[in-house]
mmCIF file of C-alpha atoms in Angstrom:
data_model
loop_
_atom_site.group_PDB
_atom_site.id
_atom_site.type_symbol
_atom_site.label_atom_id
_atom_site.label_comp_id
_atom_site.label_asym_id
_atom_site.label_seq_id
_atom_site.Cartn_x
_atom_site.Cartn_y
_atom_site.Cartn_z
ATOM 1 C CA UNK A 1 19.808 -14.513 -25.961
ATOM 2 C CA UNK A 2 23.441 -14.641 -25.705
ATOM 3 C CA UNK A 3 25.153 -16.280 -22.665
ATOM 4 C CA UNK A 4 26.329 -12.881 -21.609
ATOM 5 C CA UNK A 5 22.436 -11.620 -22.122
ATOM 6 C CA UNK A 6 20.858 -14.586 -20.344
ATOM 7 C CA UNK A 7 23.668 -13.573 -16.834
ATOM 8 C CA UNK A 8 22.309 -9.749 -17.351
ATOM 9 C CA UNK A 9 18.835 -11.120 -16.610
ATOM 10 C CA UNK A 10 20.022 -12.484 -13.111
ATOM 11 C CA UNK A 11 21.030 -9.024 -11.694
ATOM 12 C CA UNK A 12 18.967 -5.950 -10.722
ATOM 13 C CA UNK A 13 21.334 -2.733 -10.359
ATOM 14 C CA UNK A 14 20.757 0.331 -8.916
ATOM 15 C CA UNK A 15 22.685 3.340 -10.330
ATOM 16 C CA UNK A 16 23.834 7.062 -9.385
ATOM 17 C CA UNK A 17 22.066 10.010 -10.873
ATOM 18 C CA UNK A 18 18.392 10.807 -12.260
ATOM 19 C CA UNK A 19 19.270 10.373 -15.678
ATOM 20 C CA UNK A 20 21.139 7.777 -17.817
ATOM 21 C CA UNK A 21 24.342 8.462 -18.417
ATOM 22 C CA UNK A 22 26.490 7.338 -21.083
ATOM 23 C CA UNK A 23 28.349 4.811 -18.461
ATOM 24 C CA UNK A 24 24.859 3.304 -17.486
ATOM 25 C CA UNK A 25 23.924 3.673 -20.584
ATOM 26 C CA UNK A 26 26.999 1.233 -22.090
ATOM 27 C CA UNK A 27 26.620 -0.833 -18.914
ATOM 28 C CA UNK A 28 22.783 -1.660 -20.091
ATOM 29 C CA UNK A 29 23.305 -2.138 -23.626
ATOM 30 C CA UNK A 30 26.186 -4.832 -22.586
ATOM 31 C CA UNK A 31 24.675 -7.191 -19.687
ATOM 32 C CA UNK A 32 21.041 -6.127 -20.782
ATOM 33 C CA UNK A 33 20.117 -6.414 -17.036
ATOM 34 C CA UNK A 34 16.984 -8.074 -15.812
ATOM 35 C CA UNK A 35 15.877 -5.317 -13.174
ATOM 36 C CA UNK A 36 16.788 -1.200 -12.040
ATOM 37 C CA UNK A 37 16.685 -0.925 -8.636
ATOM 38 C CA UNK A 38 15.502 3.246 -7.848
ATOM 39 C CA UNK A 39 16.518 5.181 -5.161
ATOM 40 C CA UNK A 40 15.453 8.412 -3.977
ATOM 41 C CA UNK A 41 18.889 9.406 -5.132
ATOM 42 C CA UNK A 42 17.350 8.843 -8.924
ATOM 43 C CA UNK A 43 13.784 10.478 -8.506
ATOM 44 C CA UNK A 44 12.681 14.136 -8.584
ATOM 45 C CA UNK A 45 9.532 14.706 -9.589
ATOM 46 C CA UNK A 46 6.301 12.733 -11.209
ATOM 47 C CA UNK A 47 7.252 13.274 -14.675
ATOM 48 C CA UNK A 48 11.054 13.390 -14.342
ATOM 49 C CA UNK A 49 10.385 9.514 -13.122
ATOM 50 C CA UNK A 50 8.156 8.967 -16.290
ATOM 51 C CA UNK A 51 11.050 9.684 -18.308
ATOM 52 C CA UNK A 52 13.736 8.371 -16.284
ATOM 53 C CA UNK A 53 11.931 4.570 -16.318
ATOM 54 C CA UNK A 54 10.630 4.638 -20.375
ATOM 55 C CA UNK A 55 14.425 5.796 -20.845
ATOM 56 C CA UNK A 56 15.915 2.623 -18.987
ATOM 57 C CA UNK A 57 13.311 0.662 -20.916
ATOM 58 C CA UNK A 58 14.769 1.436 -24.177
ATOM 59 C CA UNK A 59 18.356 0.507 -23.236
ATOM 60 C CA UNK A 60 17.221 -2.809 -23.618
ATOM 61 C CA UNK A 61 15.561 -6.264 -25.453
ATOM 62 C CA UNK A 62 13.953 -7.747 -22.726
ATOM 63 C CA UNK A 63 11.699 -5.235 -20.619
ATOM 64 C CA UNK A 64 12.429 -4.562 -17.164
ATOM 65 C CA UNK A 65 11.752 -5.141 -14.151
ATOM 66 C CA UNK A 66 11.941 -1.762 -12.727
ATOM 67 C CA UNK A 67 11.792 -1.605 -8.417
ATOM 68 C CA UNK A 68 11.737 0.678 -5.606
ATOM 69 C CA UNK A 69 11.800 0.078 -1.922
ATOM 70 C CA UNK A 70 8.412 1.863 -1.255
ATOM 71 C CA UNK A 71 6.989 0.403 2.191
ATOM 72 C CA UNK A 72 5.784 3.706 3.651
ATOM 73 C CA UNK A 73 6.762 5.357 6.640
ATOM 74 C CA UNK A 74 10.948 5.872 6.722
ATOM 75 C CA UNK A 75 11.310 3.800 3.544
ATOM 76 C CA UNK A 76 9.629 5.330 1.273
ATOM 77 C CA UNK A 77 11.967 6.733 -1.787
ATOM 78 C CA UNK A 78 9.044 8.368 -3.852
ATOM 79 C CA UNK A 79 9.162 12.000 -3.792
ATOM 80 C CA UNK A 80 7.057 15.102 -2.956
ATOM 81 C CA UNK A 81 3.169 14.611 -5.031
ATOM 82 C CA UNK A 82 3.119 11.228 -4.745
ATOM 83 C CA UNK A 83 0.574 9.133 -1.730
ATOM 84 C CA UNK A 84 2.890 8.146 1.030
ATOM 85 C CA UNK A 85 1.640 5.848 3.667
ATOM 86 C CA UNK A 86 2.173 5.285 7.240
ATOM 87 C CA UNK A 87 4.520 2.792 8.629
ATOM 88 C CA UNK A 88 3.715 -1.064 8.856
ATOM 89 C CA UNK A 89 3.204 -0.838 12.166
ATOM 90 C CA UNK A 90 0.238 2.306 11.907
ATOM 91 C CA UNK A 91 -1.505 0.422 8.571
ATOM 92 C CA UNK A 92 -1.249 -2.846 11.013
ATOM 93 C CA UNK A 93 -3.356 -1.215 13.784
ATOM 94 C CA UNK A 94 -6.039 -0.600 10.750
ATOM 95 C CA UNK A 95 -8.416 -3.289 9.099
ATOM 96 C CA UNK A 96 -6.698 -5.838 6.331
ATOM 97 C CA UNK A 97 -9.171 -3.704 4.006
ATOM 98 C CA UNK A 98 -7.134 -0.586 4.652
ATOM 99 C CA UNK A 99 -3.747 -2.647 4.064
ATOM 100 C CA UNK A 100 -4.963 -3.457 0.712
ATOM 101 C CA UNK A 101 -6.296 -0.462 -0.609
ATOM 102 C CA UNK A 102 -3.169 1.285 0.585
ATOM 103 C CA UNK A 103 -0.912 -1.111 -1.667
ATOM 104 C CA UNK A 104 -3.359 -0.876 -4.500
ATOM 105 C CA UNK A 105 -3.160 2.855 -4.558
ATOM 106 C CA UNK A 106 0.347 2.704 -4.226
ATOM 107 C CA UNK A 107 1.065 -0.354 -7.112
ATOM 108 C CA UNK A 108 -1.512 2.193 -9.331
ATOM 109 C CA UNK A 109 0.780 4.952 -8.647
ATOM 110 C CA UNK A 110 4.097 2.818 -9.603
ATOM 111 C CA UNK A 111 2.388 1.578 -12.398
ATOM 112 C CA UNK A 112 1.831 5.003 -14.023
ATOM 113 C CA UNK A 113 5.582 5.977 -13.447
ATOM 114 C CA UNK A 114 6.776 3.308 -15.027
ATOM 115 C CA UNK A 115 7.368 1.176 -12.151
ATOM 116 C CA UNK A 116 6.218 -2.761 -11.712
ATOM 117 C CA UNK A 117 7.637 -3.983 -8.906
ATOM 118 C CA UNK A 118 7.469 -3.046 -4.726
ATOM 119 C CA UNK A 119 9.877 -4.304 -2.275
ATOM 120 C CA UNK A 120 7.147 -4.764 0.387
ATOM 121 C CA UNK A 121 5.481 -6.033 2.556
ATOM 122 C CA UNK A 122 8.131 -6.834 5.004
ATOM 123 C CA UNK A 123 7.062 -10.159 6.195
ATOM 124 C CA UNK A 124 9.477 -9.961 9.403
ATOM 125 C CA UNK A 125 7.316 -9.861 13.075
ATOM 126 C CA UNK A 126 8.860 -7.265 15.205
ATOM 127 C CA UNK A 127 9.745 -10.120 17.887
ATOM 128 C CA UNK A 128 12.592 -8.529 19.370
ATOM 129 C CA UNK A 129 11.932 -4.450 20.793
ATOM 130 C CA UNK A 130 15.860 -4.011 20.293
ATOM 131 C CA UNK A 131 16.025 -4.610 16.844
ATOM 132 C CA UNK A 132 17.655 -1.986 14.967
ATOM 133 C CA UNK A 133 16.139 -2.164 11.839
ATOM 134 C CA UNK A 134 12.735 -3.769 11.537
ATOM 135 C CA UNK A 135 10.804 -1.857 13.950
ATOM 136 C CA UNK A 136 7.759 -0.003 12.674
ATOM 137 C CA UNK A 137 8.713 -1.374 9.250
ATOM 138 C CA UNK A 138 6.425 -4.371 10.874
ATOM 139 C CA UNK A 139 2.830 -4.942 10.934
ATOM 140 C CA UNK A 140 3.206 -6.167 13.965
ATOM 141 C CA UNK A 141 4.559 -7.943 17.046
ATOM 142 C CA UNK A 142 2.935 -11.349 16.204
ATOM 143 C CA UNK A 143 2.640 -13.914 13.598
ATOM 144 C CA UNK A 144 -1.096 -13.687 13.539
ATOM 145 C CA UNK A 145 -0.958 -9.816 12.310
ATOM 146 C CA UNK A 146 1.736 -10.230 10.218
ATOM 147 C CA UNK A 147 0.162 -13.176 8.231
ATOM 148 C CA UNK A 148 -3.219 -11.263 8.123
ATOM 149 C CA UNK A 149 -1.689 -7.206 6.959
ATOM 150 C CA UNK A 150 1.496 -8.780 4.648
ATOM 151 C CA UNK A 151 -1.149 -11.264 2.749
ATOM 152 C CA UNK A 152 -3.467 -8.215 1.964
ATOM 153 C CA UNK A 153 -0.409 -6.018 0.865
ATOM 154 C CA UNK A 154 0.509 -8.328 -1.410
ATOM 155 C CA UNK A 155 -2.655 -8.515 -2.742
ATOM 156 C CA UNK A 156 -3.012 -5.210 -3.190
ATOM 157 C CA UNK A 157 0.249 -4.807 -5.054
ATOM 158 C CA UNK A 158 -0.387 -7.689 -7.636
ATOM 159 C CA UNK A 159 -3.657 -7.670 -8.336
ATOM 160 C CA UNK A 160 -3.029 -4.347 -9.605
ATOM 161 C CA UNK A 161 -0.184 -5.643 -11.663
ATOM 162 C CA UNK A 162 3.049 -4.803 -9.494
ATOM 163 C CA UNK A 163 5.231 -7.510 -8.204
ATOM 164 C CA UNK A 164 4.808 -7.812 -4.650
ATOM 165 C CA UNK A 165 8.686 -9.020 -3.156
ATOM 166 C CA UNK A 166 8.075 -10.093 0.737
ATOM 167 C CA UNK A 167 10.838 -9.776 2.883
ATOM 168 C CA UNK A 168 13.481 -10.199 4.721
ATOM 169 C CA UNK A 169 13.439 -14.403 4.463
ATOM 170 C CA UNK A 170 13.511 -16.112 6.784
ATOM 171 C CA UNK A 171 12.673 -13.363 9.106
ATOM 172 C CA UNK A 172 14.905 -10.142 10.227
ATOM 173 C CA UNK A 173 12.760 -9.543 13.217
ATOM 174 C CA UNK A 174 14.930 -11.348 16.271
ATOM 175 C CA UNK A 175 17.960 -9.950 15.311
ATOM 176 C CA UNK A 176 19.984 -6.884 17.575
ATOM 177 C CA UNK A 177 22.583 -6.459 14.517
ATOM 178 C CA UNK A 178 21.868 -4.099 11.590
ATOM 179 C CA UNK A 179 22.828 -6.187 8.445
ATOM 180 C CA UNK A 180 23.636 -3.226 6.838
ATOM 181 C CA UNK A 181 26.389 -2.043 8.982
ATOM 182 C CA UNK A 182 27.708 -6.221 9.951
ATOM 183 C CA UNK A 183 26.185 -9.529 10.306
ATOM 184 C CA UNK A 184 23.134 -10.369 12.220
ATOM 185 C CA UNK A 185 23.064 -13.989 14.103
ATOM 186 C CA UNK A 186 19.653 -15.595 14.688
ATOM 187 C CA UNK A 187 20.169 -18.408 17.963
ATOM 188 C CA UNK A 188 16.542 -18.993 18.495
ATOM 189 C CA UNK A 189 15.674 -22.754 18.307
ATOM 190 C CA UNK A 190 13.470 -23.921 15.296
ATOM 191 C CA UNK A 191 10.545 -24.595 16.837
ATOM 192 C CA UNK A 192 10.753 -20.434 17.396
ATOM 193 C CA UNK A 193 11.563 -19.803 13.817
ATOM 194 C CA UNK A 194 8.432 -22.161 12.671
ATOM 195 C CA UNK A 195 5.873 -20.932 15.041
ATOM 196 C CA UNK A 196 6.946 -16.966 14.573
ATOM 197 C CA UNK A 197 9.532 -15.871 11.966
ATOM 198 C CA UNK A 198 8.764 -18.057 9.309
ATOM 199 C CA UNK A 199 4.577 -18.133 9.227
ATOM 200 C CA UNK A 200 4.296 -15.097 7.432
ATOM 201 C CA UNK A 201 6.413 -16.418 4.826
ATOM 202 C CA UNK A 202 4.662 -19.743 4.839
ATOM 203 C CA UNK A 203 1.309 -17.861 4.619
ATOM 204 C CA UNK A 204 1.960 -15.373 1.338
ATOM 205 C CA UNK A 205 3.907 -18.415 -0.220
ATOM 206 C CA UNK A 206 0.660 -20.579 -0.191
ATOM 207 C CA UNK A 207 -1.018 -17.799 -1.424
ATOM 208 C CA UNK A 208 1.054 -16.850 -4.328
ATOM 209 C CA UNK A 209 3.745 -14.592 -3.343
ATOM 210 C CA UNK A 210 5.530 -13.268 -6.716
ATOM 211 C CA UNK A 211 8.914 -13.088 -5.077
ATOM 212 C CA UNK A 212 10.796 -12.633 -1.622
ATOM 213 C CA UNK A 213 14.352 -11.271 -0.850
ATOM 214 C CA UNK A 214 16.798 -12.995 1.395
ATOM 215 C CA UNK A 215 18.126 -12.042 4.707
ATOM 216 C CA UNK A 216 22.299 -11.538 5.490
ATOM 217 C CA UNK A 217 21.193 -13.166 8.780
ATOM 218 C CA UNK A 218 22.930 -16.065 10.180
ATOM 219 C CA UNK A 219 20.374 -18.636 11.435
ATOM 220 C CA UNK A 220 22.306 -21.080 13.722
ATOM 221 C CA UNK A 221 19.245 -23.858 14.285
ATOM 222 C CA UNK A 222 19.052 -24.491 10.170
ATOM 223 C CA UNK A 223 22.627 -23.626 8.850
ATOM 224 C CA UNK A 224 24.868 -22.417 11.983
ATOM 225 C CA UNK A 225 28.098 -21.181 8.927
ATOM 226 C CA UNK A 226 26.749 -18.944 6.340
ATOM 227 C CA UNK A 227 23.845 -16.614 5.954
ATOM 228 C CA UNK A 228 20.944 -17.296 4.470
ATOM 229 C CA UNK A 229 21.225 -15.400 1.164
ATOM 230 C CA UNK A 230 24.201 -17.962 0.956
ATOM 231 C CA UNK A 231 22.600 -20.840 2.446
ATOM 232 C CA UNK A 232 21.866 -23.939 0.418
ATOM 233 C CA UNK A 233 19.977 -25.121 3.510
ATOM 234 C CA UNK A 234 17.759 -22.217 3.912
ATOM 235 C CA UNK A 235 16.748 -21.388 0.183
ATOM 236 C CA UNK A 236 17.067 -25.289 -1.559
ATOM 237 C CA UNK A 237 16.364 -27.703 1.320
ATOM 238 C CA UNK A 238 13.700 -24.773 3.613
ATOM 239 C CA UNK A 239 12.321 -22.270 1.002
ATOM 240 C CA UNK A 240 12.504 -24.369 -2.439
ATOM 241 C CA UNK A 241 12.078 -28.364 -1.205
ATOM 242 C CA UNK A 242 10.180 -28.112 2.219
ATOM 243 C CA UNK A 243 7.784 -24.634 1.587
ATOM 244 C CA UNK A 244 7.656 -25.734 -2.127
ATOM 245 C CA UNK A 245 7.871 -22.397 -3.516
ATOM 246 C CA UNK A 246 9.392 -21.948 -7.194
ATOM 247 C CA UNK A 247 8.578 -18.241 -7.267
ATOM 248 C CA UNK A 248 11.184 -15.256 -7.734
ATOM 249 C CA UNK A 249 13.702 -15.053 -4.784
ATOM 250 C CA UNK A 250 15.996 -12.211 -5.092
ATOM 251 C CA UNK A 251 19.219 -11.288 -2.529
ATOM 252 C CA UNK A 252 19.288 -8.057 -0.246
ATOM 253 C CA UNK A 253 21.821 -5.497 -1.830
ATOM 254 C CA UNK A 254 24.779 -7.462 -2.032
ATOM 255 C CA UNK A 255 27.014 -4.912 -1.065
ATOM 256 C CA UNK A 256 25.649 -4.604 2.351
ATOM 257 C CA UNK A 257 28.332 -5.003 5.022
ATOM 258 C CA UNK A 258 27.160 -8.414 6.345
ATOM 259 C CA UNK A 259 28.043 -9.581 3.338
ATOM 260 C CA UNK A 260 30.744 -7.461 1.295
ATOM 261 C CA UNK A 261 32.699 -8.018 4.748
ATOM 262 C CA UNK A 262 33.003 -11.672 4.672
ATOM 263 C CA UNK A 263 33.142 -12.423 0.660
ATOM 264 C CA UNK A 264 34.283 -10.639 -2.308
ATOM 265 C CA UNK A 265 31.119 -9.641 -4.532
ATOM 266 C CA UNK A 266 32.356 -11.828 -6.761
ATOM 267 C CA UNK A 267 32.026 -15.157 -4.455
ATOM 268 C CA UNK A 268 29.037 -13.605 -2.925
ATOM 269 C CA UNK A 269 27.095 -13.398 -5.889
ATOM 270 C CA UNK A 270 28.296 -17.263 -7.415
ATOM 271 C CA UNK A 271 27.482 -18.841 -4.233
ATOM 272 C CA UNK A 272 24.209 -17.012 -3.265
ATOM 273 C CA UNK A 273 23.246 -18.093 -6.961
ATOM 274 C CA UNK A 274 24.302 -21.968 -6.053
ATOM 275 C CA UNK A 275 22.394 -21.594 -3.041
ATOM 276 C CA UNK A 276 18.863 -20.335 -4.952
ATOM 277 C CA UNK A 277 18.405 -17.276 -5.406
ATOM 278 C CA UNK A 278 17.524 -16.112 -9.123
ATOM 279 C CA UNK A 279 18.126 -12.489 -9.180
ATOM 280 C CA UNK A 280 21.169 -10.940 -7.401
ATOM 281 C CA UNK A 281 20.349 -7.180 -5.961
ATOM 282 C CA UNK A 282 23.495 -4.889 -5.938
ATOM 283 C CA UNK A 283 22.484 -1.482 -5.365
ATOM 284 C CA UNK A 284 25.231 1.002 -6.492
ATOM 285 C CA UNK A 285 28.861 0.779 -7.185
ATOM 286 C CA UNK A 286 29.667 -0.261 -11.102
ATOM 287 C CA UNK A 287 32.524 -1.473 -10.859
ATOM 288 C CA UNK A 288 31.104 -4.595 -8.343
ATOM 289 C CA UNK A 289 28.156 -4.771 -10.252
ATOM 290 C CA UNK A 290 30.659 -5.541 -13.608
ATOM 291 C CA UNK A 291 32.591 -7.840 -11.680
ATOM 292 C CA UNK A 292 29.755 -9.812 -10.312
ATOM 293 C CA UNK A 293 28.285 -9.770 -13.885
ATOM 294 C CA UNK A 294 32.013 -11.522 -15.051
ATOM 295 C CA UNK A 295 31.840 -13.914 -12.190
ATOM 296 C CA UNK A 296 28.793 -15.192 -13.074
ATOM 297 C CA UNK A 297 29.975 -15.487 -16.750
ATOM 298 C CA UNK A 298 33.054 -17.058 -15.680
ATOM 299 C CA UNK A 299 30.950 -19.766 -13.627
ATOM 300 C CA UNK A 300 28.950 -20.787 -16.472
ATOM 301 C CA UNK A 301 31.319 -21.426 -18.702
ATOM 302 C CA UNK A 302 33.479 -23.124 -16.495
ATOM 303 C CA UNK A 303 30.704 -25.709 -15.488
ATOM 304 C CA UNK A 304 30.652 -23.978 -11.296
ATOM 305 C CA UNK A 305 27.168 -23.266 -12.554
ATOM 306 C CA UNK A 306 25.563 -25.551 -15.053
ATOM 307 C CA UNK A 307 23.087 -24.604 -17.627
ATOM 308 C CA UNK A 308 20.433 -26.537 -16.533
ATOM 309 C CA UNK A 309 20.430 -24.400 -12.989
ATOM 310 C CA UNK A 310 20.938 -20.990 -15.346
ATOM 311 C CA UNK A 311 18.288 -22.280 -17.154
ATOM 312 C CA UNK A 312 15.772 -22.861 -14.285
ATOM 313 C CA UNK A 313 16.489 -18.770 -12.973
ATOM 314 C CA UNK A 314 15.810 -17.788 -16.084
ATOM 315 C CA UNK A 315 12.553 -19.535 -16.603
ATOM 316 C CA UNK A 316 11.327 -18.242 -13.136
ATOM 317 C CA UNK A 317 12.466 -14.571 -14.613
ATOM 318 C CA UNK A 318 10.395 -14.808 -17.584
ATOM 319 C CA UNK A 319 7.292 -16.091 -15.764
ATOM 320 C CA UNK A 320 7.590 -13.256 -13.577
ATOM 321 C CA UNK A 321 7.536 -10.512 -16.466
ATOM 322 C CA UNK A 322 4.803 -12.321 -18.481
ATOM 323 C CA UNK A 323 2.371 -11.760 -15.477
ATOM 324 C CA UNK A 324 3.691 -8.375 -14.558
ATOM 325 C CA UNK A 325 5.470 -6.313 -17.293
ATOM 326 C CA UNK A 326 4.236 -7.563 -20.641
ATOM 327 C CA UNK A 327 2.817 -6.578 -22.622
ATOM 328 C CA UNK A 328 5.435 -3.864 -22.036
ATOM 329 C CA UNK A 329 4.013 0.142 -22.443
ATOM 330 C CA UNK A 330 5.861 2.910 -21.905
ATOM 331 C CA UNK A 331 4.243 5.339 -18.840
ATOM 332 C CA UNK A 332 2.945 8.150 -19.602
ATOM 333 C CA UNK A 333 2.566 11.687 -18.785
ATOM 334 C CA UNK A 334 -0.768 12.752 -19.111
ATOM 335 C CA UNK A 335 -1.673 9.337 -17.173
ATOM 336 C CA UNK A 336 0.645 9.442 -14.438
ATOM 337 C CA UNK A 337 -0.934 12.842 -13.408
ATOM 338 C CA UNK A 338 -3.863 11.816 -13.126
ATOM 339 C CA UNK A 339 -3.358 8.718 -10.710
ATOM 340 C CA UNK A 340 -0.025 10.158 -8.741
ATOM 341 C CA UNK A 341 -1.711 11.797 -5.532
ATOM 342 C CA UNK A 342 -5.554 11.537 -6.558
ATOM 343 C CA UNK A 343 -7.906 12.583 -4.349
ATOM 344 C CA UNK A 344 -9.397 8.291 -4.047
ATOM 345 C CA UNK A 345 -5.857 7.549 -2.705
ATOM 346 C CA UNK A 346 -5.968 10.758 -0.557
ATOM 347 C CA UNK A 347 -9.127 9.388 0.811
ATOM 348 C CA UNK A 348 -7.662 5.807 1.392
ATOM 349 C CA UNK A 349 -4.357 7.370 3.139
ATOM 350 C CA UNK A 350 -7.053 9.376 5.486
ATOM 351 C CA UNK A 351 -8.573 6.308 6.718
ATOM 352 C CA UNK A 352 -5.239 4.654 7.297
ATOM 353 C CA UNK A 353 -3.729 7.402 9.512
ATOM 354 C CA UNK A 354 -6.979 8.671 11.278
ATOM 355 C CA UNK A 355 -8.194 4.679 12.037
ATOM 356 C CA UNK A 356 -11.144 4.955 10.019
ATOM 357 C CA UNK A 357 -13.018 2.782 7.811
ATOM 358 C CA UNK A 358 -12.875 -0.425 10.099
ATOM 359 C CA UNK A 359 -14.234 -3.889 8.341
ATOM 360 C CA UNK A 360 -14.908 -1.677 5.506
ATOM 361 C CA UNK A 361 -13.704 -2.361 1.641
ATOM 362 C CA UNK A 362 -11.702 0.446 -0.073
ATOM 363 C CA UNK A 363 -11.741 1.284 -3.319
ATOM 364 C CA UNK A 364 -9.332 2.941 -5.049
#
């Protein structure tokens, strides 16, 4: 890979449209990006999404990793045909059974669109009934459920070949701030953040958590001055050193305003880099998304970042997309119709919404 290749495989973009354009299309073929980020802004219809992801697959050397944001409930970006789950919270007042036969119905579902990586489960505990934006995006109010419903989600998810991506780290739950309108601050002591926020992190990273995506949350008892998706204290000395974990850690959309208020996209992206993260999410303008890609550039070959840190993102990239995406194969039509909305993950979403099938396994 060139140098210029090697910085495209740090970033996952989103894009406007539900085709590639010839802009996209030059911006792939350039950077050769890592990840696609899809919005319902991109998707239509089963098949239209089978051609939409083989098409981004062919822009490029190294395949994708191609994501969506599909938790269930309000975020859910799949369209009409597809299985679409309850909230968290309603799949949290079920059995862990239920939790993982709803992710592996939806990961077989991604899978046969093209798709190979979930931003769920939200690991955050809905500790604070004012937050704005966690909510029923929970499993629950407490550590215990959280730990129990987020472990089997990402189970479901990866053992059926999708990357599972917990979030928001280290926890999104205490906060009264939306952080994608300004900047959330966390004051709770540690002790709070050990015994609550963070276990459900703890608990998926001990048992192999692909990834996780960062919080624009400050956290005053670990680093009172930056956010955490900025935070060499949070992601080197909490999440890499203390928790141990060398998986995939990715940044929320970097243009969200808790952080596109504070920092150019430009800084943002070079210093959440410094601080650990190995992929850097920015969800829709080009022009931010180019000049992030430059940055980065820039701080290589200026020495800001050195090779041997490039070289340990990259590494961490690659291990990710041996488990998940290769060998790569293109989705299929034929296939996709028969998995997308089957009557087994009919059967599994029943059981979910109606509270039946307690301390039973699913199959799907």
């Amino acid at each position: 890979m060139t140098l210029k290749e090697k910085i495209g495989q740090l970033f996952m973009l989103g894009f406007m449209g539900t085709t590639v354009s010839k802009d996209w299309s030059r911006v792939m073929t350039e950077y050769q990006p890592g990840g696609v980020i899809l919005f319902s802004r991109n998707l239509v219809s089963r098949d239209q999404i089978v051609r939409l992801t083989n098409e981004l697959q062919k822009r490029v050397e190294i395949p994708l990793l191609i994501s969506i944001d599909q938790e269930g409930g309000r975020v859910s970006r799949l369209p009409k045909g597809f299985t679409i789950f309850p909230a968290a919270e309603v799949v949290g007042h079920s059995q862990s059974t239920l939790a993982y036969g709803a992710a592996a119905a939806i990961a077989n579902e991604l899978r046969a669109v093209g798709v190979n990586m979930n931003m769920a489960p939200v690991l955050d505990v809905n500790s604070n009934p004012d937050n704005p934006i966690i909510g029923d995006r929970a499993f629950g109010a407490t550590a215990t459920a959280v730990c129990e419903f987020g472990l089997a989600t990402m189970a479901g998810l990866q053992d059926h070949r999708v990357v599972a991506c917990g979030k928001h780290f280290p926890g999104h739950g205490d906060t009264i701030k939306d952080s994608h309108k300004e900047l959330p601050v966390v004051s709770a002591p540690i002790e709070r953040l050990r015994d609550m926020e963070l276990r459900p992190f703890q608990h998926a990273i001990e048992n192999g958590l692909a990834s996780l995506m960062t919080a624009h949350v400050v956290y005053e008892a670990v680093d009172p001055s930056l956010p955490a998706t900025l935070s060499p204290i949070v992601l080197r000395s909490l999440l890499r050193e203390e928790f141990g974990y060398d998986g995939l850690v990715l940044t929320d959309d970097l243009e969200m305003h808790a952080i596109i208020d504070h920092y150019g996209i430009e800084e943002a992206a070079v210093r959440a880099f410094l601080a650990g993260v190995d992929i850097l999410l920015i969800c829709k303008e080009h022009d931010r998304e180019v000049a992030a890609m430059e940055a980065m550039l820039t701080a290589v070959k200026d020495g800001t970042i050195s090779e041997a840190r490039l070289e340990a993102s990259l590494r961490r990239i690659a291990r990710v997309k041996d488990r998940f995406v290769l060998p790569y194969e293109a989705a299929r039509i034929p296939d996709a119709k028969s998995v997308v909305g089957c009557s087994a993950h009919q059967d599994v979403l029943s059981r979910v919404t109606e509270g039946r099938g307690r301390g039973a396994g699913v199959a799907v």
